[in-house]
mmCIF file of C-alpha atoms in Angstrom:
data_model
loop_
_atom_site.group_PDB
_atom_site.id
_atom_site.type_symbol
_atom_site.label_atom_id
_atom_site.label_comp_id
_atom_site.label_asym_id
_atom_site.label_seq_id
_atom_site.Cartn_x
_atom_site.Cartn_y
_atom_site.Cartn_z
ATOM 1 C CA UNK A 30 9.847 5.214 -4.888
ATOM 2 C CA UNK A 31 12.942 7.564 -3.860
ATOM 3 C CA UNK A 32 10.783 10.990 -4.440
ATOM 4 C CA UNK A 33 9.946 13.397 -2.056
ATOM 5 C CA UNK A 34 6.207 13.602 -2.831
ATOM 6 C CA UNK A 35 6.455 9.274 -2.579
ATOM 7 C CA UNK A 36 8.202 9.443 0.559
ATOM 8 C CA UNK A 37 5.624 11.619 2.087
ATOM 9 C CA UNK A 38 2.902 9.986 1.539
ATOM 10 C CA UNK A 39 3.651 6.832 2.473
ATOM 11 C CA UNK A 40 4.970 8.241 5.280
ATOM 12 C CA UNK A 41 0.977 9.883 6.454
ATOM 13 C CA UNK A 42 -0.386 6.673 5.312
ATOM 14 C CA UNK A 43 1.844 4.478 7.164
ATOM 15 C CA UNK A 44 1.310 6.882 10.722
ATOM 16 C CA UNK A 45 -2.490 6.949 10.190
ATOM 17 C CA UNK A 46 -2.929 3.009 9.809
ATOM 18 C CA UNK A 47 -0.262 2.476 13.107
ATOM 19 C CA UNK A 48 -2.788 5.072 15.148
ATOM 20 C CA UNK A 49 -5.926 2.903 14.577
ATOM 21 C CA UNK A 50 -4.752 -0.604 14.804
ATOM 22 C CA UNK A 51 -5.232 -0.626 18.253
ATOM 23 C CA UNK A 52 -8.942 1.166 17.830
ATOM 24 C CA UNK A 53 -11.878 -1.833 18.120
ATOM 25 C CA UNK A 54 -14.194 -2.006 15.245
ATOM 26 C CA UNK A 55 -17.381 -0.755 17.474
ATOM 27 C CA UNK A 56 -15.109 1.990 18.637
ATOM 28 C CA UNK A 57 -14.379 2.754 14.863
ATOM 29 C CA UNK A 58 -18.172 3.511 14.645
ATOM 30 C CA UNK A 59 -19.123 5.899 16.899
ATOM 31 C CA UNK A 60 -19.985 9.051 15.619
ATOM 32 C CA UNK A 61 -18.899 12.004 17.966
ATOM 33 C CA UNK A 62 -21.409 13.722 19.309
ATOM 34 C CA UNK A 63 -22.322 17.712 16.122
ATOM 35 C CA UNK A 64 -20.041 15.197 13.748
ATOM 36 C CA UNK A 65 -21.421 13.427 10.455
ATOM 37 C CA UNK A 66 -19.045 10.581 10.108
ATOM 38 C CA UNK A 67 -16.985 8.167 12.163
ATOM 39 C CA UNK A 68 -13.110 7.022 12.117
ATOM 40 C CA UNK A 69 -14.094 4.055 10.102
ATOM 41 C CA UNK A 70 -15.956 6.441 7.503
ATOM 42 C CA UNK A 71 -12.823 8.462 7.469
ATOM 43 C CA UNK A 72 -10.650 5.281 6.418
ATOM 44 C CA UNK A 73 -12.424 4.027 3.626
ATOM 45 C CA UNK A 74 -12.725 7.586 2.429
ATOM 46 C CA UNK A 75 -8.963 7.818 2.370
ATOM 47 C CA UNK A 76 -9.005 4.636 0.643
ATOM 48 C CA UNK A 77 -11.651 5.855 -2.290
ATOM 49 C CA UNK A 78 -9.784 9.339 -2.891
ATOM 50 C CA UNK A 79 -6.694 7.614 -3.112
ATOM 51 C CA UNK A 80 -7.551 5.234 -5.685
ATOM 52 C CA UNK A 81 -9.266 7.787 -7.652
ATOM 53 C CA UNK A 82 -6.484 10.087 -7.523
ATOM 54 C CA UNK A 83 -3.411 8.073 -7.618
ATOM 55 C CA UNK A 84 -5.178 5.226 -10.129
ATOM 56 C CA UNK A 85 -8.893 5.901 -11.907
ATOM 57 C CA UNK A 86 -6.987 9.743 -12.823
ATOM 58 C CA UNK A 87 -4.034 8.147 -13.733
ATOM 59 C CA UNK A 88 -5.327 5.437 -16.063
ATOM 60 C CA UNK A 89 -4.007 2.803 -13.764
ATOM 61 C CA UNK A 90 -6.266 -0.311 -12.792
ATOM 62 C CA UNK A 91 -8.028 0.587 -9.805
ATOM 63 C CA UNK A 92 -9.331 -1.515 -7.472
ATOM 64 C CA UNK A 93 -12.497 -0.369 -5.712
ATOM 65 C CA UNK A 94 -14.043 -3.202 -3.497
ATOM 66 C CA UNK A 95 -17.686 -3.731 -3.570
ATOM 67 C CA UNK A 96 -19.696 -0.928 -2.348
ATOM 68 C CA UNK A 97 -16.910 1.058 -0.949
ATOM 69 C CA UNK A 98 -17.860 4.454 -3.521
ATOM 70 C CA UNK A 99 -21.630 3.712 -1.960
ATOM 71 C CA UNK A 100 -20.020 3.725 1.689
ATOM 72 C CA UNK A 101 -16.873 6.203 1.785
ATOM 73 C CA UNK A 102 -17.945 8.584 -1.559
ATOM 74 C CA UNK A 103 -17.666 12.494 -0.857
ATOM 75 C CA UNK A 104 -21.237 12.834 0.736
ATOM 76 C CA UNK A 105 -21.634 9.953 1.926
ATOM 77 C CA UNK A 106 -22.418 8.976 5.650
ATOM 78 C CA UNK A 107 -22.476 6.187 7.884
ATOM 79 C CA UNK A 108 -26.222 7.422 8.677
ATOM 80 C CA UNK A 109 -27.309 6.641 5.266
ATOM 81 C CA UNK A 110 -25.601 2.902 5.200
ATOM 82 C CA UNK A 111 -27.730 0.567 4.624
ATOM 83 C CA UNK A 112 -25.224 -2.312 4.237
ATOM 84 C CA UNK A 113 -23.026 -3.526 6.429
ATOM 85 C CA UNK A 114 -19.489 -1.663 6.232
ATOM 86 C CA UNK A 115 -16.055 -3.692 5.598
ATOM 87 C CA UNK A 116 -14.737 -4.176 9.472
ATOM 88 C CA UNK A 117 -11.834 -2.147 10.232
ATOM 89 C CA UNK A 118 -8.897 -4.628 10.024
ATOM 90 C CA UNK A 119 -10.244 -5.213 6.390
ATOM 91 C CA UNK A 120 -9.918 -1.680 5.882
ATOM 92 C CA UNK A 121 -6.305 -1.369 7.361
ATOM 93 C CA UNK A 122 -5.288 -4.069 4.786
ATOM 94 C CA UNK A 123 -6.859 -2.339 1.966
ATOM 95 C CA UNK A 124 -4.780 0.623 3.049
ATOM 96 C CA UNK A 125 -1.626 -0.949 3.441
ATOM 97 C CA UNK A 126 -1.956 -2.509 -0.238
ATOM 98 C CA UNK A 127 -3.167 0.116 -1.717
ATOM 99 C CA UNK A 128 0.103 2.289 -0.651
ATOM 100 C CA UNK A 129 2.252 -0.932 -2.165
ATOM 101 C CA UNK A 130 0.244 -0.759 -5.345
ATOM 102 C CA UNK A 131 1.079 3.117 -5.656
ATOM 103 C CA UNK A 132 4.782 2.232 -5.186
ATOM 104 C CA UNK A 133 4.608 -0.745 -7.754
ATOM 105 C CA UNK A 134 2.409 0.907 -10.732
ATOM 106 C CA UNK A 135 3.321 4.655 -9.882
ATOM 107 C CA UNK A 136 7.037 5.204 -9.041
ATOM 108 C CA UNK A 137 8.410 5.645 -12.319
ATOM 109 C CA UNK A 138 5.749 7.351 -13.363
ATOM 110 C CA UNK A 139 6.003 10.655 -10.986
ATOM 111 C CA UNK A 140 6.406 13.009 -13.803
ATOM 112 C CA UNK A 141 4.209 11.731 -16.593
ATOM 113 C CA UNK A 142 1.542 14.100 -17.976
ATOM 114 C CA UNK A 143 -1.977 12.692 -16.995
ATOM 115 C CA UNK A 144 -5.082 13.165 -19.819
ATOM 116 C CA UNK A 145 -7.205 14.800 -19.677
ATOM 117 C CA UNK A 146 -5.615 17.217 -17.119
ATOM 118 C CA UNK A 147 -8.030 17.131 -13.807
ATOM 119 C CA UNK A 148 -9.688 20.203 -12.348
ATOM 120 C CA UNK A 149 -10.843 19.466 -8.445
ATOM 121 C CA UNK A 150 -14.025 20.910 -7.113
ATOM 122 C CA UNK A 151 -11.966 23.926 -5.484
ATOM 123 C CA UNK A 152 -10.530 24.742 -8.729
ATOM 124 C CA UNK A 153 -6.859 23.078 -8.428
ATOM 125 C CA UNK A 154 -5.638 21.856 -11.885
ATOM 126 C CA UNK A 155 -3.585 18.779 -11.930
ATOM 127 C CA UNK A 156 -1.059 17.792 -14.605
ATOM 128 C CA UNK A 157 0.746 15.178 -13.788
ATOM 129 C CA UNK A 158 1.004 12.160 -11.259
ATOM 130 C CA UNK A 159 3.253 13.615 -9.327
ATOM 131 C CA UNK A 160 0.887 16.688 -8.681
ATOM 132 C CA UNK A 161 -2.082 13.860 -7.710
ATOM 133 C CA UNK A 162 -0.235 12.436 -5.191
ATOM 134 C CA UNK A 163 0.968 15.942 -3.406
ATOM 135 C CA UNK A 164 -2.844 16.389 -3.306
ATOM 136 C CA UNK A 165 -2.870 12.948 -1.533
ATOM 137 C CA UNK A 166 -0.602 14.006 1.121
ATOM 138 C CA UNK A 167 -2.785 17.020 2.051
ATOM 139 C CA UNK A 168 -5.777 14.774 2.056
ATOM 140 C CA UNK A 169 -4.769 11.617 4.182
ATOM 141 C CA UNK A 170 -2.691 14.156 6.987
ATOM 142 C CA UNK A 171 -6.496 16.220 6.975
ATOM 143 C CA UNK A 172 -8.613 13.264 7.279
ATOM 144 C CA UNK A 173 -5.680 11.681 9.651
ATOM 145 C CA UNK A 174 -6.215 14.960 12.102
ATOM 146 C CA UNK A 175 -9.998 14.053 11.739
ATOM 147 C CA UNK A 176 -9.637 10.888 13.041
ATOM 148 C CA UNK A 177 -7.366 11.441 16.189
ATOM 149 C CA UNK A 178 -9.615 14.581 17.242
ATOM 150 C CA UNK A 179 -12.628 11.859 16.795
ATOM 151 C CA UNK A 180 -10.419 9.575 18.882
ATOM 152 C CA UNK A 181 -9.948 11.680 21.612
ATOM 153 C CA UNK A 182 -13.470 13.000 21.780
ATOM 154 C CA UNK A 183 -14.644 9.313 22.098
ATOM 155 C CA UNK A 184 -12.209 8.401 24.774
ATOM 156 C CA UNK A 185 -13.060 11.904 26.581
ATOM 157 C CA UNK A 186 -17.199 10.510 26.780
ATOM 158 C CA UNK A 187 -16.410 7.145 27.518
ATOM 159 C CA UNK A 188 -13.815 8.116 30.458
#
């Protein structure tokens, strides 16, 4: 996937699943102290938008594993779980197929028109698959920031 847009966002994906994979899974839990979610949360999330945005909008297969939209949805928060969530290593390999599946089933398909066209909550119309993915890049490097500010707060309380 030789594309700008590609390149990018395999490259946020690939530098947010190298900062946790040395982050336990109890530490993946904790849920800083005025915050509503946890670094785990904030994974599968990534995980769900993607494979709405760069599959279910596309008309690709996607492949949501069970209870993930109930865990990591918009709105949703570890506080409300009552199931136990995937561990965090199981998440990590999600991610890192997921971003081969996008290379696979998407790269020749950066410039096709997508149908219907997709309007996000703030407004931003998207036309093609190209377009999706941009949105993708803004997403992961947001929720990426997320999760090393949670990082450091938990390290700063447990030090």
């Amino acid at each position: 996937m030789s594309n700008f847009v590609a390149d990018q966002l395999k490259f946020v994906r690939r530098q947010a699943v190298d900062y946790v994979r040395n982050i336990n899974d109890s530490a993946s839990e904790i849920i800083p102290t005025g915050l509503k979610n946890n670094i785990k949360w904030n994974l599968g999330h990534m995980y769900v938008i993607h494979e709405k945005f760069a599959f279910q909008l596309t008309g690709e297969e996607t492949k949501y594993p069970a209870n993930f939209n109930t865990l990591f949805d918009p709105g949703t928060k570890p506080s409300d779980w009552n199931i136990e969530p995937p561990s965090l290593s199981q998440i990590i390999d999600l991610l890192t197929e997921q971003m081969e599946r996008v290379e696979s089933v998407l790269s020749s398909k950066l410039k096709e028109e997508i149908n219907p066209h997709y309007k996000s909550s703030t407004g931003l119309i998207f036309t093609n698959v190209e377009q999706l993915l941009g949105f993708l890049i803004y997403h992961e490097a947001m929720h990426f920031a997320t999760i090393k500010n949670m990082k450091s707060i938990i390290e700063s309380q447990n030090s």
